[in-house]
mmCIF file of C-alpha atoms and ligand atoms in Angstrom:
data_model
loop_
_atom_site.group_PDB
_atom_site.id
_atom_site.type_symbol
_atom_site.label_atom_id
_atom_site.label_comp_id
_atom_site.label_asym_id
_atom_site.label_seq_id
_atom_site.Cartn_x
_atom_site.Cartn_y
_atom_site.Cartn_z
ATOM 1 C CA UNK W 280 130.609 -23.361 136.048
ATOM 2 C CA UNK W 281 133.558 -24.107 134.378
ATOM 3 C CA UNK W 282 135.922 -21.185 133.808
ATOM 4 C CA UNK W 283 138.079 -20.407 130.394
ATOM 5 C CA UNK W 284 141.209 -18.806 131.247
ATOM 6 C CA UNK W 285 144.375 -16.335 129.360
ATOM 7 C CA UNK W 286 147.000 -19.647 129.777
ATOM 8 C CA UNK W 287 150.037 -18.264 130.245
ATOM 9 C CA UNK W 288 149.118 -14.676 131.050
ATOM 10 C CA UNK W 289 149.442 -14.918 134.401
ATOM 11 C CA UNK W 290 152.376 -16.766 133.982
ATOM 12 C CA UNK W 291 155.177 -13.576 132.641
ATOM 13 C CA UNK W 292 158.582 -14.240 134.221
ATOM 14 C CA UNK W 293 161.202 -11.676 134.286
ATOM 15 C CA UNK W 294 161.747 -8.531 133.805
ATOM 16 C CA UNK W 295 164.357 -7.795 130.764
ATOM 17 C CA UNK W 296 162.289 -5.900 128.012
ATOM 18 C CA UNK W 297 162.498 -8.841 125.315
ATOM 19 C CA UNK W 298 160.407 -10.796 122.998
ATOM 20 C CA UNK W 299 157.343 -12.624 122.933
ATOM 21 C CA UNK W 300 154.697 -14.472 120.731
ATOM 22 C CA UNK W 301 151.187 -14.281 121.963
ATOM 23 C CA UNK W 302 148.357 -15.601 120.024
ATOM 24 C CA UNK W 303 144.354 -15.191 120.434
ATOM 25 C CA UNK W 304 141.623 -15.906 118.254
ATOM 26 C CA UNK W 305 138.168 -13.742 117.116
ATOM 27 C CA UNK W 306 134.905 -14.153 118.885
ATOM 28 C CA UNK W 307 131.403 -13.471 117.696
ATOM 29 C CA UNK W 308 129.018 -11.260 119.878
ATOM 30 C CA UNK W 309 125.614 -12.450 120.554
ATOM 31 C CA UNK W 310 125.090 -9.117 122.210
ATOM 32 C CA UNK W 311 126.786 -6.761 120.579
ATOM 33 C CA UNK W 312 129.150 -3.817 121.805
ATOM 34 C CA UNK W 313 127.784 -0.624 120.038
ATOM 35 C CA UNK W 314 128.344 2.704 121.837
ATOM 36 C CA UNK W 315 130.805 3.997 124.193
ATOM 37 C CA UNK W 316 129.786 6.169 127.350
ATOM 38 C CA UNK W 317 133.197 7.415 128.247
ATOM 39 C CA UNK W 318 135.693 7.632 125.262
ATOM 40 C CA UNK W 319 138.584 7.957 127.970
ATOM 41 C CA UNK W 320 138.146 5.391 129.837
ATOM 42 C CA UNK W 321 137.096 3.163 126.836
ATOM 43 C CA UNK W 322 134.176 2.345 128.665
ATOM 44 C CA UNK W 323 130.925 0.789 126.614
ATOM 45 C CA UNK W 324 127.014 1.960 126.893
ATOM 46 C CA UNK W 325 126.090 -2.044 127.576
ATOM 47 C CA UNK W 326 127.083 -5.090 128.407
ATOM 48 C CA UNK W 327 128.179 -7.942 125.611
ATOM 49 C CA UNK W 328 128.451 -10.964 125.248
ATOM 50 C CA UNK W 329 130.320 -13.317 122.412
ATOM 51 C CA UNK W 330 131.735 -16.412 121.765
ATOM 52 C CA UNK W 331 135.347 -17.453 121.417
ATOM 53 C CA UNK W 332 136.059 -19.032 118.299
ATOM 54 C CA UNK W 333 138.012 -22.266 117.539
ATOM 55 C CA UNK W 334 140.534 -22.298 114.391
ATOM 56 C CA UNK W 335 140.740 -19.173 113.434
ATOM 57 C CA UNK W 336 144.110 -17.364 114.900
ATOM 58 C CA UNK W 337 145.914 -14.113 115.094
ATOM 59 C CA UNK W 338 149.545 -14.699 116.067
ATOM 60 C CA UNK W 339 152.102 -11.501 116.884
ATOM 61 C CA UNK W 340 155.044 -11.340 118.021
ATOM 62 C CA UNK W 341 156.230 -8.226 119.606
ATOM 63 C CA UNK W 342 159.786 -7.376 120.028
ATOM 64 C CA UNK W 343 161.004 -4.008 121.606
ATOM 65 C CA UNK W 344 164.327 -2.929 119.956
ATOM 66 C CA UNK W 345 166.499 0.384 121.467
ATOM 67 C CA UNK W 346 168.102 0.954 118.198
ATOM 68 C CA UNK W 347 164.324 1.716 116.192
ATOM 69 C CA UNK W 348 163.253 5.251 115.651
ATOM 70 C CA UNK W 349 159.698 4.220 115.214
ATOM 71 C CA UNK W 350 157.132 1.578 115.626
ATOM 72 C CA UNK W 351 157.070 -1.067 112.537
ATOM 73 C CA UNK W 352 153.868 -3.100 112.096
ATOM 74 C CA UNK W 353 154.005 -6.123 109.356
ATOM 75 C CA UNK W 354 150.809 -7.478 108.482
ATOM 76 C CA UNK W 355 150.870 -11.021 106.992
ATOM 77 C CA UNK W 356 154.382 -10.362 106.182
ATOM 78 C CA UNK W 357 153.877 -7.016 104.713
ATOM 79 C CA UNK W 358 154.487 -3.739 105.774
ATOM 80 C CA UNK W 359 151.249 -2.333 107.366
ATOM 81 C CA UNK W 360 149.166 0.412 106.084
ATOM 82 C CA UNK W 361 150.519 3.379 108.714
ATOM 83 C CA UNK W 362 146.841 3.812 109.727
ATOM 84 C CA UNK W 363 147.200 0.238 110.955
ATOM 85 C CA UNK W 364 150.813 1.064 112.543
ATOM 86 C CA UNK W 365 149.528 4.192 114.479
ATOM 87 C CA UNK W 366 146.870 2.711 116.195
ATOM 88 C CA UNK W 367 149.591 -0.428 117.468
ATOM 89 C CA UNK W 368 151.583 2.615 118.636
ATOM 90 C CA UNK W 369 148.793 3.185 120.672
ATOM 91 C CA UNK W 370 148.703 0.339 122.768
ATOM 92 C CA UNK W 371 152.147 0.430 122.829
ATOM 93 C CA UNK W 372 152.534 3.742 124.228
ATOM 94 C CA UNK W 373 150.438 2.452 126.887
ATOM 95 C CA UNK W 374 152.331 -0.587 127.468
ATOM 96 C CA UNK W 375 155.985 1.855 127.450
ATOM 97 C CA UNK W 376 154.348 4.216 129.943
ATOM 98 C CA UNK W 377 153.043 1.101 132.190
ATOM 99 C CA UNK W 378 156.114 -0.443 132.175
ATOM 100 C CA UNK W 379 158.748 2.151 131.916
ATOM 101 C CA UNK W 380 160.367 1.099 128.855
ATOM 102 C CA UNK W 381 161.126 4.111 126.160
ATOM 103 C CA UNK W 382 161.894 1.966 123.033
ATOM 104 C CA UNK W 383 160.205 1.498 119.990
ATOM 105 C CA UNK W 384 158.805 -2.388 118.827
ATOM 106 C CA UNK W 385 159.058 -4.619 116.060
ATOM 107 C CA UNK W 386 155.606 -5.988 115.516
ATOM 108 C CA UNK W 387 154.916 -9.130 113.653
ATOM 109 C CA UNK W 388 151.363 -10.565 113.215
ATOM 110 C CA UNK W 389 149.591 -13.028 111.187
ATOM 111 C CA UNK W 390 145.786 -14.122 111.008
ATOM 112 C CA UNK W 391 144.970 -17.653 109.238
ATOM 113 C CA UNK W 392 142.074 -15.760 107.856
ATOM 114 C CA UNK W 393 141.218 -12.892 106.004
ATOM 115 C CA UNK W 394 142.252 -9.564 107.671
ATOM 116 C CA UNK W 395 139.544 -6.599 108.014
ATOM 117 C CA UNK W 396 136.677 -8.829 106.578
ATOM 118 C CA UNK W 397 134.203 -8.493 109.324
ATOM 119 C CA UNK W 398 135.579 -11.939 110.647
ATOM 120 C CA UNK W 399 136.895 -9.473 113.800
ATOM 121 C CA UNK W 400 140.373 -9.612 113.290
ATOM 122 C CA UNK W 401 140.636 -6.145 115.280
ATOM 123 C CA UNK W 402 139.552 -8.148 118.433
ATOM 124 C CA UNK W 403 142.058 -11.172 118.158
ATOM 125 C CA UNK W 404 144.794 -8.475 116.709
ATOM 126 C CA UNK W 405 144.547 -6.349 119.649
ATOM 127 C CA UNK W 406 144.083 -9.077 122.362
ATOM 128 C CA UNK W 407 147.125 -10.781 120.523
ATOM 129 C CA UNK W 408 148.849 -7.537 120.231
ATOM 130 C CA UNK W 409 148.310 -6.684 124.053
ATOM 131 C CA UNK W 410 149.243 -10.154 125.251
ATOM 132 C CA UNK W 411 152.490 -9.667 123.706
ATOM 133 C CA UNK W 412 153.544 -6.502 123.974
ATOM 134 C CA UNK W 413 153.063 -6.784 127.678
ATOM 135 C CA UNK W 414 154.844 -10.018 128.057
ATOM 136 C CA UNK W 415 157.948 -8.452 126.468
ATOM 137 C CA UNK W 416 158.148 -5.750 128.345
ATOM 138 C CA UNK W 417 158.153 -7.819 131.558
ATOM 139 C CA UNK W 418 155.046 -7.122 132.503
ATOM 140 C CA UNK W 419 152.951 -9.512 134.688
ATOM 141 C CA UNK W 420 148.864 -8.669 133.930
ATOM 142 C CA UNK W 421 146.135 -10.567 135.256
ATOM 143 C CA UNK W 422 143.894 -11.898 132.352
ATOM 144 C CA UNK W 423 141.314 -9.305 134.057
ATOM 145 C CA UNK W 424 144.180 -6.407 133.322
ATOM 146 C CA UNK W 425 144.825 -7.894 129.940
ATOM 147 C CA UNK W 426 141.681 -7.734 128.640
ATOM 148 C CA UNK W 427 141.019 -3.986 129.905
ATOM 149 C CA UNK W 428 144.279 -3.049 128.403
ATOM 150 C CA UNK W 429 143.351 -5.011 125.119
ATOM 151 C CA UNK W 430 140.345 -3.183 124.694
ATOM 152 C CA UNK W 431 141.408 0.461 124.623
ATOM 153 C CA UNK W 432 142.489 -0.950 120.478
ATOM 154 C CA UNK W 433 139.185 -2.522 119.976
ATOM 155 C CA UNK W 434 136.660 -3.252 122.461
ATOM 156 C CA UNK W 435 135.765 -6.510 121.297
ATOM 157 C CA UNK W 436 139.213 -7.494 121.914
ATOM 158 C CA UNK W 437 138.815 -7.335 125.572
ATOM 159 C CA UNK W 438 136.729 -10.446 124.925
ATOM 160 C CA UNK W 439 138.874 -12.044 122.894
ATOM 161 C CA UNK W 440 141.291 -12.536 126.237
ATOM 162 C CA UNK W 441 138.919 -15.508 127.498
ATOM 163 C CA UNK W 442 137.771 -18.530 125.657
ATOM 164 C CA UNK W 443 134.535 -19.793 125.199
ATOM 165 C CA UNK W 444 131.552 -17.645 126.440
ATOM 166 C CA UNK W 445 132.448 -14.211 127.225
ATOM 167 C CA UNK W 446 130.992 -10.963 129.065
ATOM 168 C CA UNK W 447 132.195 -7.926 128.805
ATOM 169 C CA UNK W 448 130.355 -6.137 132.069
ATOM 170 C CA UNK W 449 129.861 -2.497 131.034
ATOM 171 C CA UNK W 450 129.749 -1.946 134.551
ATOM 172 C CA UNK W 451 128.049 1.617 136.200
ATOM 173 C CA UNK W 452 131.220 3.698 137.793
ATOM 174 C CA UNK W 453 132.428 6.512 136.576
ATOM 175 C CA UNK W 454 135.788 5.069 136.767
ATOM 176 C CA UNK W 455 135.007 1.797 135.068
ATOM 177 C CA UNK W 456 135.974 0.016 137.715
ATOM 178 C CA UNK W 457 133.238 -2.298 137.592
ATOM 179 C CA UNK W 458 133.745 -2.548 133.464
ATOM 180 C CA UNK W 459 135.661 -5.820 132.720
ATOM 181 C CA UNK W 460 134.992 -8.692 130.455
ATOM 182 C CA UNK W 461 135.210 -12.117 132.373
ATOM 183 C CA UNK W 462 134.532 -15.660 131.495
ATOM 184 C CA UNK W 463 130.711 -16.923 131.561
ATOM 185 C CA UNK W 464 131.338 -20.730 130.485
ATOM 186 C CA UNK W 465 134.403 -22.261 129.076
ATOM 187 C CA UNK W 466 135.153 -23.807 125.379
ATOM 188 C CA UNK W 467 133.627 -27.572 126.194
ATOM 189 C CA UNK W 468 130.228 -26.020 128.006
ATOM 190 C CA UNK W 469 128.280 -26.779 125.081
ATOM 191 C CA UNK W 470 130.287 -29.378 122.904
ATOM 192 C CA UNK W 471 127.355 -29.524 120.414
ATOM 193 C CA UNK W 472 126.892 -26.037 119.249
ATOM 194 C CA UNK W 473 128.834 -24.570 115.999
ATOM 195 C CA UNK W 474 128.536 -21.543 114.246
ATOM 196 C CA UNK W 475 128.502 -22.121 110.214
ATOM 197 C CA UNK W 476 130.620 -18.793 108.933
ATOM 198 C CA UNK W 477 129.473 -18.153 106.005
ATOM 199 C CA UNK W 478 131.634 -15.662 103.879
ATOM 200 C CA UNK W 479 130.353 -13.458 100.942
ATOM 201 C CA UNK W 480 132.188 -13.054 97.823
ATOM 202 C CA UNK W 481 134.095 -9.344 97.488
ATOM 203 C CA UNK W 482 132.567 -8.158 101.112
ATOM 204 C CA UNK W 483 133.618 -5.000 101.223
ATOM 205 C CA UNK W 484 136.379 -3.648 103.548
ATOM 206 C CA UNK W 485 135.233 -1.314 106.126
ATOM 207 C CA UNK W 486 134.899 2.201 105.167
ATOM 208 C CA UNK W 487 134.749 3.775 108.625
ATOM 209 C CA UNK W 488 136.396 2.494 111.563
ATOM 210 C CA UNK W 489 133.420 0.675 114.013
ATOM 211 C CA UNK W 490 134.846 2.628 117.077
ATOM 212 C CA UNK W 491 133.604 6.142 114.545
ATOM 213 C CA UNK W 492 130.925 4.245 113.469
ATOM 214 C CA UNK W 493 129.413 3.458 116.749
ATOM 215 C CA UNK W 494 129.605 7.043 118.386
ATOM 216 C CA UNK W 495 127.723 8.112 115.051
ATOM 217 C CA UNK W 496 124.970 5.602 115.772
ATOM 218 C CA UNK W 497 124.924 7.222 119.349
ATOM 219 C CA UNK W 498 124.343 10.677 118.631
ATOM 220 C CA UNK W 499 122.083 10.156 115.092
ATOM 221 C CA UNK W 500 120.069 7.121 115.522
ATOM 222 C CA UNK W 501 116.758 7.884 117.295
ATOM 223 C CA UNK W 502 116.446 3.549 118.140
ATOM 224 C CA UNK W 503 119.551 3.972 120.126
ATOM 225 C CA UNK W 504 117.726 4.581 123.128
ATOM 226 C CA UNK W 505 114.991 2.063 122.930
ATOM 227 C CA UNK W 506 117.737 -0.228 122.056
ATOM 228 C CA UNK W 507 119.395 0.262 125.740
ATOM 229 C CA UNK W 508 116.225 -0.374 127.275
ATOM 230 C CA UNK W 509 115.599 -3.271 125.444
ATOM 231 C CA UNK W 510 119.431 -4.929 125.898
ATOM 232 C CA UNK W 511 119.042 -5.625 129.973
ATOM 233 C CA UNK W 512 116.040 -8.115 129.683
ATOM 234 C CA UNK W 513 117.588 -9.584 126.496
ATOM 235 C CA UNK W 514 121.139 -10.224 127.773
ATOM 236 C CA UNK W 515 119.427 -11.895 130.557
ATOM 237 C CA UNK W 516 117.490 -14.309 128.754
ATOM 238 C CA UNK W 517 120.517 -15.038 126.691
ATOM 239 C CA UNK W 518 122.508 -15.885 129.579
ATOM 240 C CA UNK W 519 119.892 -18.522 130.531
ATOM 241 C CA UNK W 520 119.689 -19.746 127.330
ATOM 242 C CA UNK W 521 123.409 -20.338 127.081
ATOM 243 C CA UNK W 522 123.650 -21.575 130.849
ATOM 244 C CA UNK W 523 120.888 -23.954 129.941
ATOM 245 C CA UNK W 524 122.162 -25.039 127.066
ATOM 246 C CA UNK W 525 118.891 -23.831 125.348
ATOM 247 C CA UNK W 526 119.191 -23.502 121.121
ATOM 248 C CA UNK W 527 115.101 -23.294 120.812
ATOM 249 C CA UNK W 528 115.578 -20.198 123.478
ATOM 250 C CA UNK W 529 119.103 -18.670 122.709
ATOM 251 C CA UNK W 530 119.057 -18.760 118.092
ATOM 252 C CA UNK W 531 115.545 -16.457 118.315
ATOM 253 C CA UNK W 532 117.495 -13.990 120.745
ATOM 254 C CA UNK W 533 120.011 -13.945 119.079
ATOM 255 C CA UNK W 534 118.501 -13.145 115.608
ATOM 256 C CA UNK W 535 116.230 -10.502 117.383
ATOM 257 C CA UNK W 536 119.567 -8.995 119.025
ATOM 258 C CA UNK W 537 121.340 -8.807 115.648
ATOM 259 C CA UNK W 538 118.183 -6.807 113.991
ATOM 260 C CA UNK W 539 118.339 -4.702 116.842
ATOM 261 C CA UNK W 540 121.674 -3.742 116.401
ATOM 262 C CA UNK W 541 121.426 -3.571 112.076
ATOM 263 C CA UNK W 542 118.542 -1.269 113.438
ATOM 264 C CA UNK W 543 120.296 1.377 115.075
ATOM 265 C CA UNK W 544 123.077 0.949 112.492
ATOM 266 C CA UNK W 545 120.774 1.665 109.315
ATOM 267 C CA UNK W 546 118.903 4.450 111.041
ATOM 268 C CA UNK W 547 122.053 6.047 111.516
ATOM 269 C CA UNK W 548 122.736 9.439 109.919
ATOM 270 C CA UNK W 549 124.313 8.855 106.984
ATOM 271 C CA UNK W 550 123.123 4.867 107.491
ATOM 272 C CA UNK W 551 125.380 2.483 108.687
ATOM 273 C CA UNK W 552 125.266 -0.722 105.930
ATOM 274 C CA UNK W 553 127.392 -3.255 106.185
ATOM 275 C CA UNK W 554 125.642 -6.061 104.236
ATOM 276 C CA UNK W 555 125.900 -6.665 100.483
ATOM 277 C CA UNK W 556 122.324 -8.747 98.897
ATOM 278 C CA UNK W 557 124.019 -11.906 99.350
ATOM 279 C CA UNK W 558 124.448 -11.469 102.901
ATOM 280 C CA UNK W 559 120.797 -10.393 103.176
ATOM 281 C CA UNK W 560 119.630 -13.613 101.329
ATOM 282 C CA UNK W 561 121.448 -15.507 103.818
ATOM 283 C CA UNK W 562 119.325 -14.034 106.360
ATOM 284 C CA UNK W 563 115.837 -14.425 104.488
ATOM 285 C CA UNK W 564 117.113 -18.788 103.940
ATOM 286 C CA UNK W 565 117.982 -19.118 107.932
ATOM 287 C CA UNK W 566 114.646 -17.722 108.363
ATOM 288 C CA UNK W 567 113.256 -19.457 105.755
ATOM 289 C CA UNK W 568 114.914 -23.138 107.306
ATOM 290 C CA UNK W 569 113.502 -22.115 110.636
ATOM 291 C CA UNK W 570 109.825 -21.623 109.200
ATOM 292 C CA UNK W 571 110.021 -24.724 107.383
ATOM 293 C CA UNK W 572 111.174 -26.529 110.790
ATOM 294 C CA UNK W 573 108.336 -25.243 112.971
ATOM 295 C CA UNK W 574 111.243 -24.369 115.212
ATOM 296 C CA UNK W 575 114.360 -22.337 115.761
ATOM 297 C CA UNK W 576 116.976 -24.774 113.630
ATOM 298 C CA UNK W 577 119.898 -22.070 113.553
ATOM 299 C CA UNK W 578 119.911 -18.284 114.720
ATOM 300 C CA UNK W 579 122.056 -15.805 112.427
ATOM 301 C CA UNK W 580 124.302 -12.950 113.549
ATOM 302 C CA UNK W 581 126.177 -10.674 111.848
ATOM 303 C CA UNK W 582 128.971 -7.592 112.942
ATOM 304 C CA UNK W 583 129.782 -4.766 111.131
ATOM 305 C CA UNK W 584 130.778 -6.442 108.052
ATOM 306 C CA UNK W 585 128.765 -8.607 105.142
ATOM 307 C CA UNK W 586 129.669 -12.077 106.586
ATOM 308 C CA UNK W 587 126.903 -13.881 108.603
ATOM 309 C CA UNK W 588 127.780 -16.213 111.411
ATOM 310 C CA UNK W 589 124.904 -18.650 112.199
ATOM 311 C CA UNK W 590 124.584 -20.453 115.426
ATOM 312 C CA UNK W 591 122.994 -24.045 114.963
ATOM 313 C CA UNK W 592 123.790 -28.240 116.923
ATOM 314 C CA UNK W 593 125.959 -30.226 115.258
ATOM 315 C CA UNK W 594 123.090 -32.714 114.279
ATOM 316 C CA UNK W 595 121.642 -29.611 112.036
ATOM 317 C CA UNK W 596 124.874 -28.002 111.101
ATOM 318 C CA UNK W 597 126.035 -30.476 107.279
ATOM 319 C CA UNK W 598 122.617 -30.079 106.174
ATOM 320 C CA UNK W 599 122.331 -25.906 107.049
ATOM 321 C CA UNK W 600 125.686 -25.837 105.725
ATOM 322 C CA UNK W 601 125.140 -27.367 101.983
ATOM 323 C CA UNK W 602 122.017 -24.955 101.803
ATOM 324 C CA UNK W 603 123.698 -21.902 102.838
ATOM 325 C CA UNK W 604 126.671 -22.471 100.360
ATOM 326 C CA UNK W 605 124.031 -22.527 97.599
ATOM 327 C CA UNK W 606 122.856 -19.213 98.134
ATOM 328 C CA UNK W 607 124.154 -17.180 95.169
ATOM 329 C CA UNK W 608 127.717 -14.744 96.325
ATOM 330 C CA UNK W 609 128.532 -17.131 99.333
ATOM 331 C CA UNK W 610 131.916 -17.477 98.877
ATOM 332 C CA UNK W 611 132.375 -20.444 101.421
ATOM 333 C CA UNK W 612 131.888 -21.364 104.745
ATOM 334 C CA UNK W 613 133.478 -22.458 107.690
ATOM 335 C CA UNK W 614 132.308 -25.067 110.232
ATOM 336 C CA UNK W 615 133.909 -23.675 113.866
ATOM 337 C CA UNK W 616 132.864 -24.668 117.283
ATOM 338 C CA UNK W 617 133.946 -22.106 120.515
ATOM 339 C CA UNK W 618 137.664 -22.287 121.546
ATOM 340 C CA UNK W 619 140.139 -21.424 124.201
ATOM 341 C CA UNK W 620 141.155 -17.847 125.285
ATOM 342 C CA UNK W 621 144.633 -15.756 124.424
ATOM 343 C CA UNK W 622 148.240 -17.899 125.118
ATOM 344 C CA UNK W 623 151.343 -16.677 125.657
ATOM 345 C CA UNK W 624 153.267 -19.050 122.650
ATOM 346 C CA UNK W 625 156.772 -18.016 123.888
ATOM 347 C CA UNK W 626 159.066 -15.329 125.729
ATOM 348 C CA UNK W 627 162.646 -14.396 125.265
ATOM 349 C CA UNK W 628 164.252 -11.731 127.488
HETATM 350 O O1 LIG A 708 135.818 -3.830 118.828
HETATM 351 P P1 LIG A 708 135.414 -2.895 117.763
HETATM 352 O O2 LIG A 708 135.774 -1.473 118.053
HETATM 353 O O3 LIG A 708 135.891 -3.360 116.412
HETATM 354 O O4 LIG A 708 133.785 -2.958 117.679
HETATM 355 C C1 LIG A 708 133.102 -4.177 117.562
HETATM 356 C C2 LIG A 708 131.721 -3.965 117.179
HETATM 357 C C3 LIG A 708 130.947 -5.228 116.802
HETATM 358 O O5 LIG A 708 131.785 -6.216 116.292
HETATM 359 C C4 LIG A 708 129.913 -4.870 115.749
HETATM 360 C C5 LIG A 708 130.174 -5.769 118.004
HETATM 361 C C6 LIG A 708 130.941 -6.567 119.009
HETATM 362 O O6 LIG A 708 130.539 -6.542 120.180
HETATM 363 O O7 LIG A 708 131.906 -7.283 118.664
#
């Protein structure tokens, strides 16, 4: 097994409160995180499990500053809705009181792709935003620590730590000592799979926040249960599937997982919908390729947004591609492949 790792994580020199660039990219869940148990703790109902993506890129640079009376968050070079800036605070509270430090942060970050689109940039934002907010402040976190710290801004994010395949163990202790996210396989386990992103024109930006959205599908939806009892024997199978290198086992499991989870998300009180048509005729032409095949060519996923990522070997991915970009209100699409973990870029003291 090979392992992905955080480069440079482990690697925090010094102790000056300073400056420093980290950068991490999104990842796509296969099993999706939906439902926390303990809202303290930050601590999930189930397990996940995602991929890493290649190419796309959140970079932030964090530096803490004595003479600032308050956070500042610039988004793509703009000054950050302060919805956006409170919830940096957050993490950054938790990195002062870790650390020690009592000033306030100048936060830069950029994503080479479009921000609160469903293409997760909360979970390479915070991963970034933890990797570099920790580094300036001195502090020297395991990936392991990383990753738990990243996820009390967005769960996925603890993911977003490691490259390649991910877990996020939801663990059973009541003090989530056994919940962590850790590397399954690295970036070049499976050189030939790719995930064709295919982005819908005007997808809508999310109304509620998915860490609200999720505790509503907890207490409303009455799958949520049968959905738990379903995700043990499921994540299982995936595992093999990915372990095995196994597309004729892993894109049906991966379909069925992402109708489980629209499931519980549009039998939600008031429903949960985050695809527009176009995104729903995606779905209906990967099926539609698959029945034509006799075989499971691709498998589709989607998160709580209208884009559709879908999972298919290189050999089937030009010709899946130039169908799906004819389905009317697909924007474009991207061809990405799974890619390395969080990187410290650079630290000044
Ligand atoms: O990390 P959050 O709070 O944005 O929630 C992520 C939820 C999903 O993207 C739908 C699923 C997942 O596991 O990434």
């Amino acid at each position: 097994m090979s392992l992905g790792s955080a480069r440079g994580s482990e690697a925090v020199a010094g102790d000056a409160a300073g400056r420093a660039t980290y950068e991490a990219a999104p990842n796509i869940a296969l099993v999706k995180y939906w439902g926390v148990r303990d809202e303290r703790l930050g601590l999930p109902y189930n397990s996940s499990v995602s991929v890493t993506l290649d190419g796309l890129r959140t970079v932030t640079t964090v530096a803490f500053d004595a003479s600032l009376d308050r956070d500042e968050l610039l988004l793509n070079g703009r000054k950050a809705p302060e919805k956006a800036r409170r919830s940096v605070s957050a993490l950054l509270d938790r990195v002062r009181a870790r650390s020690g430090l009592t000033a306030h942060a100048r936060v830069r970050t950029r994503n080479n792709f479009p921000t609160a689109s469903g293409l997760a940039s909360s979970a390479s934002g915070f991963a970034a935003l933890a990797g570099a907010a920790t580094a300036a402040a001195g502090l020297e976190l395991s990936p392991r620590a990383l990753s738990k710290l990243a996820r009390f801004g967005s769960g996925s994010a603890s993911r977003s730590v490691f490259g390649g395949f991910v877990e996020w163990r939801a663990g059973r202790r009541p003090d989530g000592r056994d919940c962590y996210a850790r590397p399954l396989f690295g970036p070049q386990h499976w050189p030939e799979l790719r995930d064709v992103v295919v982005l819908i024109e005007g997808a809508p930006e999310k109304a509620v926040r998915s860490a609200v959205a999720m505790q509503a599908t907890v207490r409303t939806s009455p799958r949520f249960a049968a959905r738990q009892r379903a995700l043990p024997g499921r994540l299982a199978a995936l595992k093999r599937a990915i372990a095995g290198r196994d597309a004729e086992a892993l894109f049906p499991l991966v379909m069925e997982e992402c109708d489980d989870f629209r499931d519980v998300c549009e039998t939600t009180r008031p429903p949960l919908d985050y695809l527009t048509p176009a995104s729903r005729a995606v779905l209906e032409e990967v099926r539609r390729v698959n029945l034509e095949a006799g075989r499971a060519v691709a498998g589709y996923t989607h998160d709580a947004g209208a884009h559709v990522h879908v999972f298919v070997l290189e050999r089937d991915a030009a010709r899946l591609r130039r169908r799906l970009a004819q389905v009317p209100g697909v924007a474009r699409t991207l061809l990405l492949r799974a890619g390395p973990g969080g990187r410290l870029v650079r630290r000044s003291a």
